[in-house]
mmCIF file of C-alpha atoms and ligand atoms in Angstrom:
data_model
loop_
_atom_site.group_PDB
_atom_site.id
_atom_site.type_symbol
_atom_site.label_atom_id
_atom_site.label_comp_id
_atom_site.label_asym_id
_atom_site.label_seq_id
_atom_site.Cartn_x
_atom_site.Cartn_y
_atom_site.Cartn_z
ATOM 1 C CA MET A 20 136.330 56.384 150.275
ATOM 2 C CA ILE A 21 134.200 59.367 149.516
ATOM 3 C CA LYS A 22 130.510 58.799 149.613
ATOM 4 C CA THR A 23 128.393 61.557 148.197
ATOM 5 C CA LEU A 24 125.109 59.778 147.988
ATOM 6 C CA SER A 25 122.023 60.787 149.813
ATOM 7 C CA VAL A 26 123.507 62.157 152.976
ATOM 8 C CA SER A 27 121.600 65.397 153.091
ATOM 9 C CA ALA A 28 120.165 65.761 156.566
ATOM 10 C CA ALA A 29 117.312 67.675 154.950
ATOM 11 C CA GLY A 30 116.227 64.757 152.843
ATOM 12 C CA LEU A 31 116.294 62.369 155.763
ATOM 13 C CA ILE A 32 114.576 64.683 158.148
ATOM 14 C CA ILE A 33 111.612 65.499 155.991
ATOM 15 C CA ALA A 34 111.247 61.854 155.071
ATOM 16 C CA THR A 35 110.757 62.549 151.395
ATOM 17 C CA PRO A 36 112.951 60.901 148.773
ATOM 18 C CA VAL A 37 116.471 61.636 149.832
ATOM 19 C CA LYS A 38 118.119 64.498 148.009
ATOM 20 C CA ALA A 39 121.615 64.391 146.639
ATOM 21 C CA PHE A 40 124.145 66.145 148.788
ATOM 22 C CA SER A 41 124.103 69.738 147.669
ATOM 23 C CA GLY A 42 126.754 71.627 149.580
ATOM 24 C CA GLY A 43 129.768 71.488 151.807
ATOM 25 C CA GLU A 44 132.321 68.739 151.818
ATOM 26 C CA PRO A 45 131.461 65.136 150.990
ATOM 27 C CA ASN A 46 130.780 62.945 154.019
ATOM 28 C CA GLN A 47 129.647 65.982 155.968
ATOM 29 C CA PHE A 48 126.312 67.150 157.255
ATOM 30 C CA ALA A 49 124.856 70.565 156.429
ATOM 31 C CA GLN A 50 122.145 72.788 157.819
ATOM 32 C CA THR A 51 119.055 73.060 155.659
ATOM 33 C CA PRO A 52 118.295 76.699 154.858
ATOM 34 C CA LEU A 53 115.399 77.956 156.968
ATOM 35 C CA GLY A 54 112.190 77.970 154.979
ATOM 36 C CA TYR A 55 111.386 81.446 156.318
ATOM 37 C CA SER A 56 113.102 84.593 157.548
ATOM 38 C CA TYR A 57 114.376 85.037 161.081
ATOM 39 C CA ALA A 58 111.553 87.491 161.771
ATOM 40 C CA SER A 59 108.779 85.260 160.401
ATOM 41 C CA LEU A 60 107.854 83.679 163.708
ATOM 42 C CA GLU A 61 107.390 86.973 165.539
ATOM 43 C CA PRO A 62 105.896 87.813 167.919
ATOM 44 C CA VAL A 63 106.064 84.251 169.252
ATOM 45 C CA ILE A 64 109.806 83.891 168.635
ATOM 46 C CA ASP A 65 111.697 87.120 168.082
ATOM 47 C CA ARG A 66 114.074 87.711 165.184
ATOM 48 C CA MET A 67 117.218 87.866 167.270
ATOM 49 C CA THR A 68 116.475 84.615 169.079
ATOM 50 C CA MET A 69 115.919 82.878 165.747
ATOM 51 C CA GLU A 70 119.080 84.322 164.230
ATOM 52 C CA ILE A 71 121.291 83.336 167.158
ATOM 53 C CA HIS A 72 119.571 79.983 167.527
ATOM 54 C CA TYR A 73 119.942 79.002 163.858
ATOM 55 C CA SER A 74 123.235 80.648 162.913
ATOM 56 C CA LYS A 75 125.137 80.114 166.174
ATOM 57 C CA HIS A 76 123.668 77.324 168.315
ATOM 58 C CA ALA A 77 122.387 74.987 165.596
ATOM 59 C CA ALA A 78 125.289 75.822 163.284
ATOM 60 C CA GLY A 79 127.620 74.881 166.112
ATOM 61 C CA TYR A 80 126.044 71.452 166.534
ATOM 62 C CA CYS A 81 126.364 70.817 162.807
ATOM 63 C CA ALA A 82 130.004 71.974 162.690
ATOM 64 C CA ASN A 83 130.951 69.970 165.777
ATOM 65 C CA LEU A 84 129.179 66.897 164.435
ATOM 66 C CA ASN A 85 131.207 67.203 161.239
ATOM 67 C CA LYS A 86 134.362 67.562 163.296
ATOM 68 C CA ALA A 87 133.522 64.363 165.168
ATOM 69 C CA VAL A 88 132.787 62.616 161.867
ATOM 70 C CA LEU A 89 136.186 63.595 160.497
ATOM 71 C CA GLU A 90 138.165 62.883 163.649
ATOM 72 C CA ASN A 91 136.597 59.479 164.166
ATOM 73 C CA LYS A 92 136.364 58.610 160.450
ATOM 74 C CA ILE A 93 132.662 57.895 160.797
ATOM 75 C CA ASP A 94 130.800 56.560 157.784
ATOM 76 C CA ILE A 95 127.661 58.667 157.480
ATOM 77 C CA SER A 96 126.355 57.096 154.284
ATOM 78 C CA LYS A 97 123.448 55.457 156.121
ATOM 79 C CA GLY A 98 122.312 58.856 157.366
ATOM 80 C CA ILE A 99 121.812 60.635 160.634
ATOM 81 C CA GLU A 100 118.782 58.583 161.695
ATOM 82 C CA TYR A 101 120.783 55.365 161.406
ATOM 83 C CA ILE A 102 123.638 56.873 163.404
ATOM 84 C CA LEU A 103 121.349 58.144 166.173
ATOM 85 C CA SER A 104 119.539 54.798 166.356
ATOM 86 C CA ASN A 105 122.911 53.199 167.133
ATOM 87 C CA VAL A 106 124.382 56.134 169.004
ATOM 88 C CA SER A 107 125.688 54.065 171.943
ATOM 89 C CA SER A 108 128.346 52.618 169.626
ATOM 90 C CA TYR A 109 129.672 56.060 168.627
ATOM 91 C CA PRO A 110 131.759 58.578 170.610
ATOM 92 C CA SER A 111 129.709 60.690 173.046
ATOM 93 C CA SER A 112 130.267 63.758 170.869
ATOM 94 C CA VAL A 113 128.022 62.141 168.262
ATOM 95 C CA ARG A 114 125.203 61.794 170.785
ATOM 96 C CA ASN A 115 125.426 65.458 171.777
ATOM 97 C CA GLN A 116 126.269 67.106 168.459
ATOM 98 C CA GLY A 117 124.371 64.671 166.236
ATOM 99 C CA GLY A 118 121.321 64.939 168.443
ATOM 100 C CA GLY A 119 121.660 68.712 168.415
ATOM 101 C CA HIS A 120 121.887 68.803 164.634
ATOM 102 C CA TYR A 121 118.953 66.458 164.052
ATOM 103 C CA ASN A 122 116.697 68.006 166.683
ATOM 104 C CA HIS A 123 117.121 71.531 165.354
ATOM 105 C CA GLU A 124 116.662 70.503 161.723
ATOM 106 C CA LEU A 125 113.351 68.983 162.785
ATOM 107 C CA PHE A 126 112.396 71.903 165.020
ATOM 108 C CA TRP A 127 112.686 74.522 162.241
ATOM 109 C CA LYS A 128 110.351 72.496 160.048
ATOM 110 C CA CYS A 129 107.768 72.060 162.790
ATOM 111 C CA MET A 130 107.124 75.814 162.684
ATOM 112 C CA LYS A 131 105.936 78.357 160.145
ATOM 113 C CA GLN A 132 104.720 81.930 160.079
ATOM 114 C CA GLY A 133 101.250 82.001 161.607
ATOM 115 C CA GLY A 134 101.271 78.210 162.022
ATOM 116 C CA ALA A 135 99.010 75.734 160.220
ATOM 117 C CA LEU A 136 96.067 74.130 161.996
ATOM 118 C CA LEU A 137 95.679 70.394 162.372
ATOM 119 C CA GLN A 138 93.230 69.344 159.666
ATOM 120 C CA GLU A 139 90.829 66.413 159.756
ATOM 121 C CA ASN A 140 93.294 63.659 158.951
ATOM 122 C CA LYS A 141 94.763 60.384 160.194
ATOM 123 C CA LEU A 142 97.099 62.060 162.653
ATOM 124 C CA LYS A 143 94.259 64.026 164.206
ATOM 125 C CA GLU A 144 92.192 60.832 164.555
ATOM 126 C CA LYS A 145 95.135 59.124 166.196
ATOM 127 C CA ILE A 146 95.786 62.017 168.601
ATOM 128 C CA ILE A 147 92.159 61.959 169.678
ATOM 129 C CA GLN A 148 92.302 58.167 170.039
ATOM 130 C CA PHE A 149 95.332 58.358 172.327
ATOM 131 C CA PHE A 150 94.759 61.618 174.193
ATOM 132 C CA GLY A 151 90.988 62.051 174.127
ATOM 133 C CA SER A 152 91.011 65.519 172.573
ATOM 134 C CA ILE A 153 93.315 68.030 170.928
ATOM 135 C CA GLU A 154 93.052 70.221 174.012
ATOM 136 C CA ASN A 155 94.144 67.402 176.291
ATOM 137 C CA PHE A 156 96.953 66.472 173.902
ATOM 138 C CA GLN A 157 98.253 70.064 174.060
ATOM 139 C CA LYS A 158 98.018 70.043 177.831
ATOM 140 C CA VAL A 159 99.960 66.798 178.210
ATOM 141 C CA PHE A 160 102.618 67.959 175.734
ATOM 142 C CA SER A 161 102.891 71.367 177.411
ATOM 143 C CA ASP A 162 103.267 69.703 180.813
ATOM 144 C CA ALA A 163 106.062 67.502 179.459
ATOM 145 C CA ALA A 164 107.836 70.576 178.079
ATOM 146 C CA LEU A 165 107.355 72.538 181.275
ATOM 147 C CA SER A 166 108.448 69.796 183.643
ATOM 148 C CA ARG A 167 111.626 68.855 181.748
ATOM 149 C CA PHE A 168 114.238 69.823 184.330
ATOM 150 C CA GLY A 169 117.078 71.883 182.904
ATOM 151 C CA SER A 170 117.677 71.689 179.150
ATOM 152 C CA GLY A 171 115.966 69.346 176.759
ATOM 153 C CA TRP A 172 113.118 68.669 174.385
ATOM 154 C CA ALA A 173 109.459 67.682 174.469
ATOM 155 C CA TRP A 174 108.279 65.231 171.818
ATOM 156 C CA LEU A 175 105.273 63.731 170.167
ATOM 157 C CA LEU A 176 106.490 60.442 168.787
ATOM 158 C CA VAL A 177 105.066 57.382 167.112
ATOM 159 C CA THR A 178 106.314 53.971 168.171
ATOM 160 C CA SER A 179 107.129 51.181 165.736
ATOM 161 C CA ASP A 180 103.812 49.539 166.630
ATOM 162 C CA GLY A 181 101.854 52.710 165.944
ATOM 163 C CA LYS A 182 101.296 54.178 169.392
ATOM 164 C CA LEU A 183 101.490 57.928 169.964
ATOM 165 C CA ILE A 184 103.535 58.979 172.978
ATOM 166 C CA ILE A 185 104.388 62.323 174.549
ATOM 167 C CA ASP A 186 107.605 62.511 176.510
ATOM 168 C CA SER A 187 110.682 64.633 177.012
ATOM 169 C CA THR A 188 114.397 63.967 176.771
ATOM 170 C CA PRO A 189 117.374 65.710 178.433
ATOM 171 C CA ASN A 190 120.055 67.724 176.643
ATOM 172 C CA GLN A 191 120.128 66.875 172.907
ATOM 173 C CA ASP A 192 118.840 63.326 173.209
ATOM 174 C CA ASN A 193 115.841 62.241 171.171
ATOM 175 C CA PRO A 194 113.576 59.185 170.877
ATOM 176 C CA LEU A 195 115.519 57.775 167.917
ATOM 177 C CA MET A 196 118.498 57.068 170.155
ATOM 178 C CA ASP A 197 119.119 53.591 171.501
ATOM 179 C CA VAL A 198 120.142 55.249 174.778
ATOM 180 C CA SER A 199 116.806 57.023 175.160
ATOM 181 C CA ALA A 200 114.299 55.816 177.757
ATOM 182 C CA VAL A 201 111.460 56.611 175.343
ATOM 183 C CA LYS A 202 111.870 55.232 171.826
ATOM 184 C CA GLY A 203 110.118 55.960 168.572
ATOM 185 C CA TYR A 204 110.022 58.285 165.599
ATOM 186 C CA PRO A 205 109.786 61.966 166.551
ATOM 187 C CA LEU A 206 106.926 63.791 164.822
ATOM 188 C CA LEU A 207 106.924 67.100 166.682
ATOM 189 C CA GLY A 208 109.659 68.522 168.883
ATOM 190 C CA LEU A 209 109.862 71.562 171.125
ATOM 191 C CA ASP A 210 113.205 72.978 172.208
ATOM 192 C CA VAL A 211 113.029 74.036 175.849
ATOM 193 C CA TRP A 212 116.662 75.011 176.240
ATOM 194 C CA GLU A 213 116.792 78.564 177.609
ATOM 195 C CA HIS A 214 118.567 79.727 174.434
ATOM 196 C CA ALA A 215 115.315 79.007 172.580
ATOM 197 C CA TYR A 216 113.259 81.553 174.493
ATOM 198 C CA TYR A 217 115.239 83.530 177.062
ATOM 199 C CA LEU A 218 115.590 86.854 175.191
ATOM 200 C CA ASN A 219 111.845 87.220 174.884
ATOM 201 C CA TYR A 220 110.437 85.217 177.767
ATOM 202 C CA GLN A 221 113.307 85.129 180.308
ATOM 203 C CA ASN A 222 112.307 82.579 182.959
ATOM 204 C CA ARG A 223 108.715 82.259 181.689
ATOM 205 C CA ARG A 224 108.990 78.905 179.943
ATOM 206 C CA ALA A 225 105.254 78.270 180.374
ATOM 207 C CA GLU A 226 104.430 81.415 178.386
ATOM 208 C CA TYR A 227 106.827 80.421 175.583
ATOM 209 C CA ILE A 228 105.182 76.992 175.366
ATOM 210 C CA LYS A 229 101.697 78.482 175.339
ATOM 211 C CA GLN A 230 102.519 80.923 172.538
ATOM 212 C CA TRP A 231 104.457 78.313 170.558
ATOM 213 C CA TRP A 232 101.287 76.402 169.662
ATOM 214 C CA GLY A 233 100.398 79.346 167.435
ATOM 215 C CA ILE A 234 103.322 78.707 165.069
ATOM 216 C CA VAL A 235 103.252 74.903 164.845
ATOM 217 C CA ASP A 236 103.030 73.721 161.233
ATOM 218 C CA TRP A 237 100.606 70.809 161.531
ATOM 219 C CA ASN A 238 100.778 70.233 157.783
ATOM 220 C CA PHE A 239 104.417 69.290 158.175
ATOM 221 C CA VAL A 240 103.771 67.135 161.251
ATOM 222 C CA SER A 241 100.891 65.356 159.496
ATOM 223 C CA ARG A 242 103.042 64.631 156.427
ATOM 224 C CA ARG A 243 105.750 63.286 158.675
ATOM 225 C CA TYR A 244 103.258 60.979 160.371
ATOM 226 C CA ASN A 245 101.911 59.785 157.012
ATOM 227 C CA ASP A 246 105.400 59.188 155.643
ATOM 228 C CA TYR A 247 106.418 57.191 158.682
ATOM 229 C CA THR A 248 103.289 55.070 158.903
ATOM 230 C CA SER A 249 103.286 54.324 155.167
ATOM 231 C CA GLY A 250 106.934 53.289 155.261
ATOM 232 C CA ARG A 251 108.191 56.166 153.143
ATOM 233 C CA ARG A 252 111.129 56.803 155.366
HETATM 234 MN MN1 MN3 B 17 118.216 74.884 170.593
#
């Protein structure tokens, strides 16, 4: 009954060869350690926000997802992306907690200290093809993040037929989910729940979004695009 193979959320998220499960109980998800310290993203995201966000909010989604997995005897051997793609056939707790776990695991990796600029590469070509310019892309994405009413996420996603789309989802939904209005593979995600920015920016979501561009790790996002489009996920 116990499956220990390849269920690390980390391995699935970063779309590299899946790593063996390396901690916690079998048939359970785990948070990937942050690749940087809580203070690394300052001054854009302050240390305390990062600490509470990672060790309380995101940890809570992971723990509650695991609780739902146990209580409902859910087989997670096909991974979180499979589960989210079929989320309508799972209990609603899986949509909320599983989405929360996946979205945050992706979010941490989309950022790094000082950010990394988008290099001349296939993703950049594609962004310019679909949005005209990097500046316009940032504007459209920022508008999606700003206009998301209440809590949710803004996304850059690639569809199965290779289109780039910017959209937002409510709560902890994401474009992988069969219940989502917009569907595709998320490349870049921005958390616009108030817990992501309120200590530093209070009600100024627009300012948080503007500053956030300075810590986006485009190397990670570009790798993710390459992995998806070359079928390595
Ligand atoms: Mn959050």
